[in-house]
N, C-alpha and C. Protein backbone atom coordinates (compact mmCIF):
# COMPACT_ATOMS: atom_id res chain seq x y z
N UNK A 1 7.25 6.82 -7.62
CA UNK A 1 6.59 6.78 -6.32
C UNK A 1 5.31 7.60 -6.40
N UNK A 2 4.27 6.96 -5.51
CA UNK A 2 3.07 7.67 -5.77
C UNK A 2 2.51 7.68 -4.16
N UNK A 3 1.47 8.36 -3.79
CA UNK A 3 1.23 8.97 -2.70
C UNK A 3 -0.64 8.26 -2.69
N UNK A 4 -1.20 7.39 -2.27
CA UNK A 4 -2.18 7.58 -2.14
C UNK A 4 -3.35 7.99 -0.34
N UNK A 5 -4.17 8.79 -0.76
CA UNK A 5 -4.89 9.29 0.57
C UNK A 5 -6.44 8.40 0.80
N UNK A 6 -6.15 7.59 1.38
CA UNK A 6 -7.23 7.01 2.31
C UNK A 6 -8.03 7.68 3.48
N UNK A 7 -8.73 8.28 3.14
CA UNK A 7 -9.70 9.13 3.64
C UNK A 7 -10.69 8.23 5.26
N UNK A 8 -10.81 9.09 6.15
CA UNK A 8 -11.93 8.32 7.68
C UNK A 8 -13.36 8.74 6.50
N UNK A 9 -13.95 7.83 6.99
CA UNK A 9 -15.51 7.56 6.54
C UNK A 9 -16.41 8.83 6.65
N UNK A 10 -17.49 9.14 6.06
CA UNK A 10 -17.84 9.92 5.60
C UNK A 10 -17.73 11.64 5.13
N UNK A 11 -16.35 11.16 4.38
CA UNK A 11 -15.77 12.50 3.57
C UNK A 11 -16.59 12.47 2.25
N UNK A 12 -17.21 13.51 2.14
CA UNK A 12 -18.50 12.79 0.82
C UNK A 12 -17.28 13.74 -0.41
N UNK A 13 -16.46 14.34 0.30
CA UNK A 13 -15.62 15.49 -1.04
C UNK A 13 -14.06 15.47 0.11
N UNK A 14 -13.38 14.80 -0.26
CA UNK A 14 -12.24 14.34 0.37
C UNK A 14 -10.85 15.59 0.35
N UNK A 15 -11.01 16.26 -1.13
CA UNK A 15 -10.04 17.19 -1.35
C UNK A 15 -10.73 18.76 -0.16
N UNK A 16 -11.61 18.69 -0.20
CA UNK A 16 -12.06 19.64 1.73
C UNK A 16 -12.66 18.84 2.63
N UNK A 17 -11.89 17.76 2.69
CA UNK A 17 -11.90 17.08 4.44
C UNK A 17 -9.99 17.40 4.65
N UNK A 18 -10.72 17.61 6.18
CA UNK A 18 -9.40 17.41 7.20
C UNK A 18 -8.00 17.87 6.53
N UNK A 19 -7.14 17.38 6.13
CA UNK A 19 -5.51 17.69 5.94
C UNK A 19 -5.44 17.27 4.72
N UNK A 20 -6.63 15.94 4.06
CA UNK A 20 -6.14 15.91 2.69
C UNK A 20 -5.91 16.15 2.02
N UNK A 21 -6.51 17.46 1.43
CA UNK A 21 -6.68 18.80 0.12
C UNK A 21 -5.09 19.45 0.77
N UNK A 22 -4.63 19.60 1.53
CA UNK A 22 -3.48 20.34 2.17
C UNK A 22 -2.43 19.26 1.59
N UNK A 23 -2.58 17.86 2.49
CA UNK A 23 -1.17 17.06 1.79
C UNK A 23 -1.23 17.18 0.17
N UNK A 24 -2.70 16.63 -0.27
CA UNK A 24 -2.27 16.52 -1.44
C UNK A 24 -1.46 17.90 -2.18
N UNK A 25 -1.92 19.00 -2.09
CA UNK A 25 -1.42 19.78 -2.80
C UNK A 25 0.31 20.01 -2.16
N UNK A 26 0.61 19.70 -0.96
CA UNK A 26 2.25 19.74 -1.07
C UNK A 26 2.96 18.66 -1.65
N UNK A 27 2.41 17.48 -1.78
CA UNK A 27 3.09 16.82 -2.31
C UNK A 27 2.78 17.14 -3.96
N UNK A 28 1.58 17.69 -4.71
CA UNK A 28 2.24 17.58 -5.99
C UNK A 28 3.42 18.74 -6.05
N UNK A 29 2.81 19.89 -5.36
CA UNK A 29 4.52 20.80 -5.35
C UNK A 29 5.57 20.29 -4.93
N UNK A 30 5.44 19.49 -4.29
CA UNK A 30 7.28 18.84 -4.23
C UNK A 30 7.43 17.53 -5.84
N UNK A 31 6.52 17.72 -6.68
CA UNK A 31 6.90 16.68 -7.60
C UNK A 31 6.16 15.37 -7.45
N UNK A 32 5.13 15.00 -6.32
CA UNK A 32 5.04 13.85 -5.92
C UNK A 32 3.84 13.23 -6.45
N UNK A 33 3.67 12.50 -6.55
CA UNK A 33 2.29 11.90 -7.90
C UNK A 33 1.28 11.55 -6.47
N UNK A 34 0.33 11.88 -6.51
CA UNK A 34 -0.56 11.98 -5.41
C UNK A 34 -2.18 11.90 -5.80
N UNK A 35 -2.76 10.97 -5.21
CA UNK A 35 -3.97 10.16 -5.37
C UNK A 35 -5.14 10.63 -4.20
N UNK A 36 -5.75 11.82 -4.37
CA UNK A 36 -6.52 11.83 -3.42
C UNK A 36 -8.26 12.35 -3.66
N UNK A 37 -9.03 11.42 -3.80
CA UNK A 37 -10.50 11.39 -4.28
C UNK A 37 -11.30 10.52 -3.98
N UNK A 38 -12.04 11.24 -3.61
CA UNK A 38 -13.55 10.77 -2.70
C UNK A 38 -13.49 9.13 -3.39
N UNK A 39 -13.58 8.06 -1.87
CA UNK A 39 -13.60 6.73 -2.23
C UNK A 39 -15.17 6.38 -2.40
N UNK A 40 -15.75 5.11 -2.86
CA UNK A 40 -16.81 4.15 -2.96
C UNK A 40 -17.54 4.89 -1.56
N UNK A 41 -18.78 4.44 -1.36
CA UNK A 41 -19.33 4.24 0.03
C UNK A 41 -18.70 4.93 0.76
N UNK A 42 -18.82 5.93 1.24
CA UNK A 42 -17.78 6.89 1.81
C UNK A 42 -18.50 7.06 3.28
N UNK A 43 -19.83 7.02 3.35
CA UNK A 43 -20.15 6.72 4.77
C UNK A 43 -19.99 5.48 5.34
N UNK A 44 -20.02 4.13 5.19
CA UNK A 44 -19.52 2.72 5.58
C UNK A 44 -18.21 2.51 5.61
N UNK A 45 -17.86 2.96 4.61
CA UNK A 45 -16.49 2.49 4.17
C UNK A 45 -15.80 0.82 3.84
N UNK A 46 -16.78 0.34 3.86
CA UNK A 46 -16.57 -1.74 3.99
C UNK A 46 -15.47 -1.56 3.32
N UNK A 47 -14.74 -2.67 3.90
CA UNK A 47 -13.47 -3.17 3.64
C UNK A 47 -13.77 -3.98 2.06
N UNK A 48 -14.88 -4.56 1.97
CA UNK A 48 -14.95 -5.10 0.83
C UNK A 48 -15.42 -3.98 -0.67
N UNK A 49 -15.24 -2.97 -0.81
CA UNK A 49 -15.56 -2.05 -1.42
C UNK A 49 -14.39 -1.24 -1.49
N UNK A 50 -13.54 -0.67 0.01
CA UNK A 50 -12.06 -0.05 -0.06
C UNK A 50 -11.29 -0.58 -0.54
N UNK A 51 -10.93 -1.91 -0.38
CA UNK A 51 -9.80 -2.78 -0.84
C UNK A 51 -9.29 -2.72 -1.97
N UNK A 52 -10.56 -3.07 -3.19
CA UNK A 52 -10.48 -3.35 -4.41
C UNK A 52 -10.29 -1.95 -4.79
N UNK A 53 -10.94 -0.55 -4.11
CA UNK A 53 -10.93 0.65 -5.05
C UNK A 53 -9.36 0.97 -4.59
N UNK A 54 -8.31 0.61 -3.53
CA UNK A 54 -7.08 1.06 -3.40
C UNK A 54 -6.47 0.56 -4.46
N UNK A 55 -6.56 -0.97 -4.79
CA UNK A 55 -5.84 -1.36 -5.76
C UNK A 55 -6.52 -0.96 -7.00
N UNK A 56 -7.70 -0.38 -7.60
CA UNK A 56 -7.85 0.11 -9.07
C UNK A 56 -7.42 1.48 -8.98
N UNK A 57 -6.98 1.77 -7.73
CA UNK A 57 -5.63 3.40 -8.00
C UNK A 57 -4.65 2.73 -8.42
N UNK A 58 -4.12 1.20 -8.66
CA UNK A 58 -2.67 1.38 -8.72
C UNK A 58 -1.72 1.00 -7.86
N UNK A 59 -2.05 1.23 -6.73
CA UNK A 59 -1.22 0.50 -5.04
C UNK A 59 -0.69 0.00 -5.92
N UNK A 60 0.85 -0.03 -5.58
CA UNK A 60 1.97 -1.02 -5.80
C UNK A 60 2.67 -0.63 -4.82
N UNK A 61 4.24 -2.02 -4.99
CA UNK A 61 5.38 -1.93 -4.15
C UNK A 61 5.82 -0.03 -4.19
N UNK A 62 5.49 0.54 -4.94
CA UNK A 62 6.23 2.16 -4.57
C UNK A 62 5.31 2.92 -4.21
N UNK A 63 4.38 2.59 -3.54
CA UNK A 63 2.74 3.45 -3.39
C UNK A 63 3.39 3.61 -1.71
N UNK A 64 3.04 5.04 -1.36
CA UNK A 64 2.92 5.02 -0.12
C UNK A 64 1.38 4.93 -0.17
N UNK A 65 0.78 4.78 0.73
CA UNK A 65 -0.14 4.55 1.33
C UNK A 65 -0.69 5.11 2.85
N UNK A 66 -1.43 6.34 2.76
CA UNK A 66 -1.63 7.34 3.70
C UNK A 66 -3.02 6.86 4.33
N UNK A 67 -3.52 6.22 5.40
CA UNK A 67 -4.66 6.01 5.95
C UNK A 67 -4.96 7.09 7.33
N UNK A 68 -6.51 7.59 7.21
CA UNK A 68 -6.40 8.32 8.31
C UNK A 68 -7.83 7.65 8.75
N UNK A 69 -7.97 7.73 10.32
CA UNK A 69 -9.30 6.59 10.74
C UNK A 69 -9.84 5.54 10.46
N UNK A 70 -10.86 5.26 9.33
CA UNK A 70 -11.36 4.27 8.45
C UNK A 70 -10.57 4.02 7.56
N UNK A 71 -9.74 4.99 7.00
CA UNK A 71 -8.72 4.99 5.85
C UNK A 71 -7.63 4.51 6.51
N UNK A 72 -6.92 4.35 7.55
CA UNK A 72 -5.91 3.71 8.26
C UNK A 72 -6.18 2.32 8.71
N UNK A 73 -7.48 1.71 8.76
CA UNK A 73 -8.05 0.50 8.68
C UNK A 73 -7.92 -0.25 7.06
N UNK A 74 -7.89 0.38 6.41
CA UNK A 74 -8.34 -0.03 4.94
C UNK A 74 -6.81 -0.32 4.78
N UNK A 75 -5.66 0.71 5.27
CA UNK A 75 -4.16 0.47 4.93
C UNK A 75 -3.46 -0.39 5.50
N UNK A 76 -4.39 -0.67 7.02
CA UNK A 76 -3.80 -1.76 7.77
C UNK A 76 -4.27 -3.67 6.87
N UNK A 77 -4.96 -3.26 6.48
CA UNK A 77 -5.68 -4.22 5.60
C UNK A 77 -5.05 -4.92 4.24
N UNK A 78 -5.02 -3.83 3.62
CA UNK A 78 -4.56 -3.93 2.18
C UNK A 78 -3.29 -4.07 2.33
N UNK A 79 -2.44 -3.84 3.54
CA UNK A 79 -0.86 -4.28 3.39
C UNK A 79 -0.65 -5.61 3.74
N UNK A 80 -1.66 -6.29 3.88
CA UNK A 80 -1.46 -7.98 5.11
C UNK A 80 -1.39 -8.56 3.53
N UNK A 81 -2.19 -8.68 2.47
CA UNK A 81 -1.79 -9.10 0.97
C UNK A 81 -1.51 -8.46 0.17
N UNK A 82 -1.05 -6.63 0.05
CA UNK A 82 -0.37 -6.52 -1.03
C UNK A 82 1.12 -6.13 -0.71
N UNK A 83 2.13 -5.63 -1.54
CA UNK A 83 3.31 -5.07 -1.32
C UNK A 83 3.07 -3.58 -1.75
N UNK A 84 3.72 -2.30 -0.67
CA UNK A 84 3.63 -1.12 -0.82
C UNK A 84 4.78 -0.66 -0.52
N UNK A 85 5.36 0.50 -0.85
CA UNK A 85 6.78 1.16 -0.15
C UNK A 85 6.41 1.55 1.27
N UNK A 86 5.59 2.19 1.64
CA UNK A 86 5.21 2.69 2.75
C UNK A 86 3.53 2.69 3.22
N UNK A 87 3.40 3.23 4.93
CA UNK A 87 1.66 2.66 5.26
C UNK A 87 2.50 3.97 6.46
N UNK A 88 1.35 4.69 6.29
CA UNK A 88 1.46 5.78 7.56
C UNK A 88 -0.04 5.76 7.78
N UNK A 89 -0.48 5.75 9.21
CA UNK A 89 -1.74 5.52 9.86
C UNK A 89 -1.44 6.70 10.49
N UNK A 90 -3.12 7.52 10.97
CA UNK A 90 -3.16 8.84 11.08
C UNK A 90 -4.64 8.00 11.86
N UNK A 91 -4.19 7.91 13.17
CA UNK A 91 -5.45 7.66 14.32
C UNK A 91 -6.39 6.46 13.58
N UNK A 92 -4.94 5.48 13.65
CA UNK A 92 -5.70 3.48 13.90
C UNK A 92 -6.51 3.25 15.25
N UNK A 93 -7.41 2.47 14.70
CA UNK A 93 -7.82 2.07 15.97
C UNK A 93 -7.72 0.07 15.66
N UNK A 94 -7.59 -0.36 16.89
CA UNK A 94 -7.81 -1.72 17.04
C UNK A 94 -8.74 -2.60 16.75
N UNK A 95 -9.89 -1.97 17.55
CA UNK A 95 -11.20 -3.02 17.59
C UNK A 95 -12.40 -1.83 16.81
N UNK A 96 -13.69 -2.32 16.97
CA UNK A 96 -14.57 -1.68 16.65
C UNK A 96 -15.21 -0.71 17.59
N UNK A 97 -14.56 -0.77 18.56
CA UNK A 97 -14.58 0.29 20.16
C UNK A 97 -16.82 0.13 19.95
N UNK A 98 -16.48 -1.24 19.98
CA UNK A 98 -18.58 -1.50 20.26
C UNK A 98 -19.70 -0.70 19.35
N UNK A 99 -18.92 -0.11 18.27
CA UNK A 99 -20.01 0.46 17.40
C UNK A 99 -20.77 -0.29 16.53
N UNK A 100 -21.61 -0.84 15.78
CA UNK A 100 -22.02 -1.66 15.16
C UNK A 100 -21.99 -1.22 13.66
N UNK A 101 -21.68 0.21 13.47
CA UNK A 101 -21.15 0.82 11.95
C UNK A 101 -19.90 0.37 11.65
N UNK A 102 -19.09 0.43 12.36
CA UNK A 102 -18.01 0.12 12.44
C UNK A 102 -17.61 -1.67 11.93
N UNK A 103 -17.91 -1.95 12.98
CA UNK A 103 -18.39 -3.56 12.82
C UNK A 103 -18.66 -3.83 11.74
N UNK A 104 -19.39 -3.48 11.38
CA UNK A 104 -20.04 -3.87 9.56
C UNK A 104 -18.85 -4.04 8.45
N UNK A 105 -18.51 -3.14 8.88
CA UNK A 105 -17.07 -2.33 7.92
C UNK A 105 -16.28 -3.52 7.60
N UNK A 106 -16.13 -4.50 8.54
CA UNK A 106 -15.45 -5.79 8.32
C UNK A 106 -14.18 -6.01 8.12
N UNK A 107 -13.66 -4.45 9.16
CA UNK A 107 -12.19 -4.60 9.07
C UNK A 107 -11.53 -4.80 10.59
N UNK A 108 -12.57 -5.35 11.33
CA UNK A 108 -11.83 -5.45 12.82
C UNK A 108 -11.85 -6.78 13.28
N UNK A 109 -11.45 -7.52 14.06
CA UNK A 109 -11.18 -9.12 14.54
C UNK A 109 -12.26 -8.88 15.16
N UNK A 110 -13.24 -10.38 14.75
CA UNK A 110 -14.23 -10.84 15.80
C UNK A 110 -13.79 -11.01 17.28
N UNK A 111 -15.18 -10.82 17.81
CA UNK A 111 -14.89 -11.10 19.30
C UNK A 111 -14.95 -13.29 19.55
N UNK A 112 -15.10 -13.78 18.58
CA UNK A 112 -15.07 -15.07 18.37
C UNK A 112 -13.69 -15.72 18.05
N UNK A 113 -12.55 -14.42 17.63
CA UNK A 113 -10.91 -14.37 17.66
C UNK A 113 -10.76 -14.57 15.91
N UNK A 114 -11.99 -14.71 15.26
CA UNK A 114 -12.06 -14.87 13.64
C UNK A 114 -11.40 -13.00 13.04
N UNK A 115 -10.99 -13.04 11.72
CA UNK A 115 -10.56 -11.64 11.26
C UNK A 115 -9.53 -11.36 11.76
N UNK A 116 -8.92 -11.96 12.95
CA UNK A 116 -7.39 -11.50 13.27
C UNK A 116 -6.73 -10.73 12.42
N UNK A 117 -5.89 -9.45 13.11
CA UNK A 117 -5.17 -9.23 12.47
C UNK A 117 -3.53 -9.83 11.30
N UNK A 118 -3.31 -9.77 10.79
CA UNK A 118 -1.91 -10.49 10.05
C UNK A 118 -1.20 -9.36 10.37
N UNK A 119 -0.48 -8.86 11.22
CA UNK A 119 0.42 -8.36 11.47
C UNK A 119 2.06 -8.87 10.93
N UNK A 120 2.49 -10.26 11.15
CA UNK A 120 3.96 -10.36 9.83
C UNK A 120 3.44 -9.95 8.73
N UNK A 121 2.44 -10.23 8.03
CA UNK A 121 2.38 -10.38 6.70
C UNK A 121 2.32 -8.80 6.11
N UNK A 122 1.99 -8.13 7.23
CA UNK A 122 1.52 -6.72 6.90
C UNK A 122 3.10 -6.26 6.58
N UNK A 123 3.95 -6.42 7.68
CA UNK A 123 5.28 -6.14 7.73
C UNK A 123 6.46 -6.87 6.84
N UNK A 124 5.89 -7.95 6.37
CA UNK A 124 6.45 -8.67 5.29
C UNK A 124 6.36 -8.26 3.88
N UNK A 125 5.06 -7.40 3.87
CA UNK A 125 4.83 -6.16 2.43
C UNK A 125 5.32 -5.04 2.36
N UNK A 126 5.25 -4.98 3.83
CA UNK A 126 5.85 -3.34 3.97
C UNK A 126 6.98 -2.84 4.41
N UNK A 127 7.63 -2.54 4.46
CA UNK A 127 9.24 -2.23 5.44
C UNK A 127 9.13 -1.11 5.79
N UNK A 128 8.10 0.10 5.42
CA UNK A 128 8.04 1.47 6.41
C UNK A 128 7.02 1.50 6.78
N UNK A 129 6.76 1.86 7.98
CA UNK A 129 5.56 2.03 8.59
C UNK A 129 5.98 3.27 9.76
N UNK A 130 5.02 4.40 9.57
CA UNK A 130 4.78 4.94 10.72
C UNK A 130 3.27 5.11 11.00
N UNK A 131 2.86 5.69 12.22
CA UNK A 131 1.41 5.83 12.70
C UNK A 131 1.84 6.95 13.65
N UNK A 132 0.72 7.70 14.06
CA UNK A 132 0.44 8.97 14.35
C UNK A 132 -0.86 8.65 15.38
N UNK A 133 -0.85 9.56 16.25
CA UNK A 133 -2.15 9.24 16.96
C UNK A 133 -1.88 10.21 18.39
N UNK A 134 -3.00 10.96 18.90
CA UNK A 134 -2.86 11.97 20.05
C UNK A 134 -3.44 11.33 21.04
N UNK A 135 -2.74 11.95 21.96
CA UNK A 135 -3.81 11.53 23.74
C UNK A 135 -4.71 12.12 23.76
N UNK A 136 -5.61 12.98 22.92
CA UNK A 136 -6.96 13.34 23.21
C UNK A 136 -7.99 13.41 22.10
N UNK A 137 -7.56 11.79 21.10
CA UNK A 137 -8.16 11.54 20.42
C UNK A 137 -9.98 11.50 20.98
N UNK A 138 -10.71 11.89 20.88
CA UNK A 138 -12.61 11.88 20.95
C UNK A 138 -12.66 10.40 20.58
N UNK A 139 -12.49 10.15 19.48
CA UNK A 139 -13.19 8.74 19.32
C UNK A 139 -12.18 7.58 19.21
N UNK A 140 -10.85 7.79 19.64
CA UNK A 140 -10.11 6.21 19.44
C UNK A 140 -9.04 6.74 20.92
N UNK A 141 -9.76 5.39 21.93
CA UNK A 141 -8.58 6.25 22.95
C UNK A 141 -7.11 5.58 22.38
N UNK A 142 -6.10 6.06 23.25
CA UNK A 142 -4.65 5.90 23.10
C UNK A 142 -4.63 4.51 22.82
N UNK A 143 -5.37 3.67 24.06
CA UNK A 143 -5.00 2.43 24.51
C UNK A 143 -5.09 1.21 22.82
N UNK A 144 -5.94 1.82 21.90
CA UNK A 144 -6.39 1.27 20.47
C UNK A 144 -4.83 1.40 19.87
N UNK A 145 -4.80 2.83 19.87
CA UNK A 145 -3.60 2.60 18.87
C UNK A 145 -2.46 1.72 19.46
N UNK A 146 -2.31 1.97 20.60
CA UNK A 146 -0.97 1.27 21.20
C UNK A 146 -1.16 -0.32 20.72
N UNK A 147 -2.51 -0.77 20.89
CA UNK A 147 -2.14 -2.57 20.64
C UNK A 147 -2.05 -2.30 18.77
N UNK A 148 -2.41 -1.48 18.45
CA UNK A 148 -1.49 -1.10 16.40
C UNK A 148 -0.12 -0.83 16.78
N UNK A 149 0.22 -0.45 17.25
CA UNK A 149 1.58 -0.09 17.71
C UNK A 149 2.57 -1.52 17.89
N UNK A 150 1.76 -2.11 19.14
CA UNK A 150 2.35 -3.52 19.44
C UNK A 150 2.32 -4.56 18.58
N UNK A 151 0.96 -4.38 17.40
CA UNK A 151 1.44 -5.68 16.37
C UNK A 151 2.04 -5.78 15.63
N UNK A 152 2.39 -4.51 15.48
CA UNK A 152 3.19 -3.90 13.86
C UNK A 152 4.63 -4.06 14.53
N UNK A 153 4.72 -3.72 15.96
CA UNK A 153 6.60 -3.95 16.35
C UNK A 153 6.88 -2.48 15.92
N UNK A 154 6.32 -1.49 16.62
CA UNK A 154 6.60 -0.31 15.67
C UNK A 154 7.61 0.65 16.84
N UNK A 155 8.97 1.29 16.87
CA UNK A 155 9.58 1.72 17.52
C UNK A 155 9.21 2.90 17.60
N UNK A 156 10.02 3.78 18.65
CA UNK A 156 9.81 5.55 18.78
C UNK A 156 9.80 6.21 17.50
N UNK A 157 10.75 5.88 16.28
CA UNK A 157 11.01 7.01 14.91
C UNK A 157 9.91 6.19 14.40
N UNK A 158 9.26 5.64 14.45
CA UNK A 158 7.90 5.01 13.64
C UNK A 158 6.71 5.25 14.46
N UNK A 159 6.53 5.53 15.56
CA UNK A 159 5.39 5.95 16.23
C UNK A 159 5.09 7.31 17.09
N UNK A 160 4.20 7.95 16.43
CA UNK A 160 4.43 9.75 16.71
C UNK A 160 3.16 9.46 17.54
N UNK A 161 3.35 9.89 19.02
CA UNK A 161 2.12 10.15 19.63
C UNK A 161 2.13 11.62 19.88
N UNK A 162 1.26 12.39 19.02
CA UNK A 162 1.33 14.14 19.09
C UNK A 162 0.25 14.40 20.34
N UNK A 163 0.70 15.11 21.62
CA UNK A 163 -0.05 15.89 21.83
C UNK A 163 -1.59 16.75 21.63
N UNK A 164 -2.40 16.77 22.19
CA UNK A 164 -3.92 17.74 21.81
C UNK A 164 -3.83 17.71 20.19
N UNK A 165 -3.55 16.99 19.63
CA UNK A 165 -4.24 16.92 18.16
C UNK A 165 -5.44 16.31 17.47
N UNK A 166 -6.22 16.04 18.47
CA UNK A 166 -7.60 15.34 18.81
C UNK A 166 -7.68 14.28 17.97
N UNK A 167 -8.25 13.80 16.77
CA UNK A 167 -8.54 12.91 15.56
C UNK A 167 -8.16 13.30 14.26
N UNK A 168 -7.45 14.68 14.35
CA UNK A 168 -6.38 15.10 13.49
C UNK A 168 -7.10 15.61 11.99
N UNK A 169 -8.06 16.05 12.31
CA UNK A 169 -8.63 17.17 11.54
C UNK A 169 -8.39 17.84 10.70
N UNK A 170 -6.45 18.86 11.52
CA UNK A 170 -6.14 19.74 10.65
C UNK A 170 -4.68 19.13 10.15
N UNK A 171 -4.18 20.22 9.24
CA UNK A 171 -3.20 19.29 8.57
C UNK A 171 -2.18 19.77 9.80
N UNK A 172 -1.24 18.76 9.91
CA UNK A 172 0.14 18.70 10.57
C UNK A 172 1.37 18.73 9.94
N UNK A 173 1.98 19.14 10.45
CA UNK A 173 3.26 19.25 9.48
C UNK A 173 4.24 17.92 9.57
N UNK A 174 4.19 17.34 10.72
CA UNK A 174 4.84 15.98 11.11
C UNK A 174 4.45 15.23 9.95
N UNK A 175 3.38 15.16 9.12
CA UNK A 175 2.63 14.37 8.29
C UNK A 175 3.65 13.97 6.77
N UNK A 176 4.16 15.78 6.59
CA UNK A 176 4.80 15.47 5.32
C UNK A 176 5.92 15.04 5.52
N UNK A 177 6.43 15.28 6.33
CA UNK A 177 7.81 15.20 6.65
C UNK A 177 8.50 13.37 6.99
């Protein structure tokens, strides 16, 4: 089993952004083979650039797969065609909430109903899924994650809505656990 960290968009040094440098280092102390380094294009983040660099880590059926913001887009993505053990999202959002950076990125459903999400297929790769997400997220309100919530079919022990943890910055302990 291996651990990879999908980083939100412009982490230009990923091991001191946010909680990553923190998970990664508990999971190699618990033994755990763990993948966490500055991706491609790290300010855009295009889906057509993330995709391919998740799978030249390796992603397989025993990969968890850790997405946080842009990086939880890329995991919602890469699970609709590959097989992974696990996909934990750390503040998904739905749509492109009208940004046009975002948009680019080419990981959100047109407003033309084109890009749809694959939600079975995601769940047809994956059999664990949790997601994470606070009520006083700044840039993704609640209402985003909840329709991630609703496509995935995701119950209470699979969906952690934490309290004032804003866009989740610092590391949490709910995370490793």
């Amino acid at each position: 089993m291996k651990v990879i960290i999908a980083p939100g968009n412009g982490c230009t040094n990923i091991l001191r952004s946010n909680w990553y440098g923190q998970l990664h280092s508990d999971l190699k102390a618990s033994g755990i083979e763990s993948i966490c380094e500055t991706f491609p294009d790290p300010n855009e983040a295009k889906r057509s650039i993330w995709l391919p660099h998740i799978e030249s880590l390796g992603a397989n059926e025993e990969t968890i797969l850790v997405g946080h913001s842009s990086g939880a887009q890329a995991a919602l993505r890469y699970a609709e065609s590959h097989k992974l053990k696990a996909v934990i999202l750390v503040a998904a959002t739905y749509t492109d909430l009208g940004d046009a950076g975002e948009r680019a990125s080419g990981y959100y459903p047109d407003a033309d109903g084109k890009n749809e999400y694959k939600f079975s297929e995601m769940r047809a790769n994956c059999g664990i899924w949790h997601q994470f997400h606070s009520d006083d997220d700044p840039f993704i309100p609640l209402a985003e994650a909840e329709q991630i919530r609703h496509g995935l079919g995701l119950n209470d022990d699979e969906y952690h809505m934490l309290p004032g943890r804003s866009h989740f910055f610092e590391p949490f302990s709910e995370l490793l656990e």
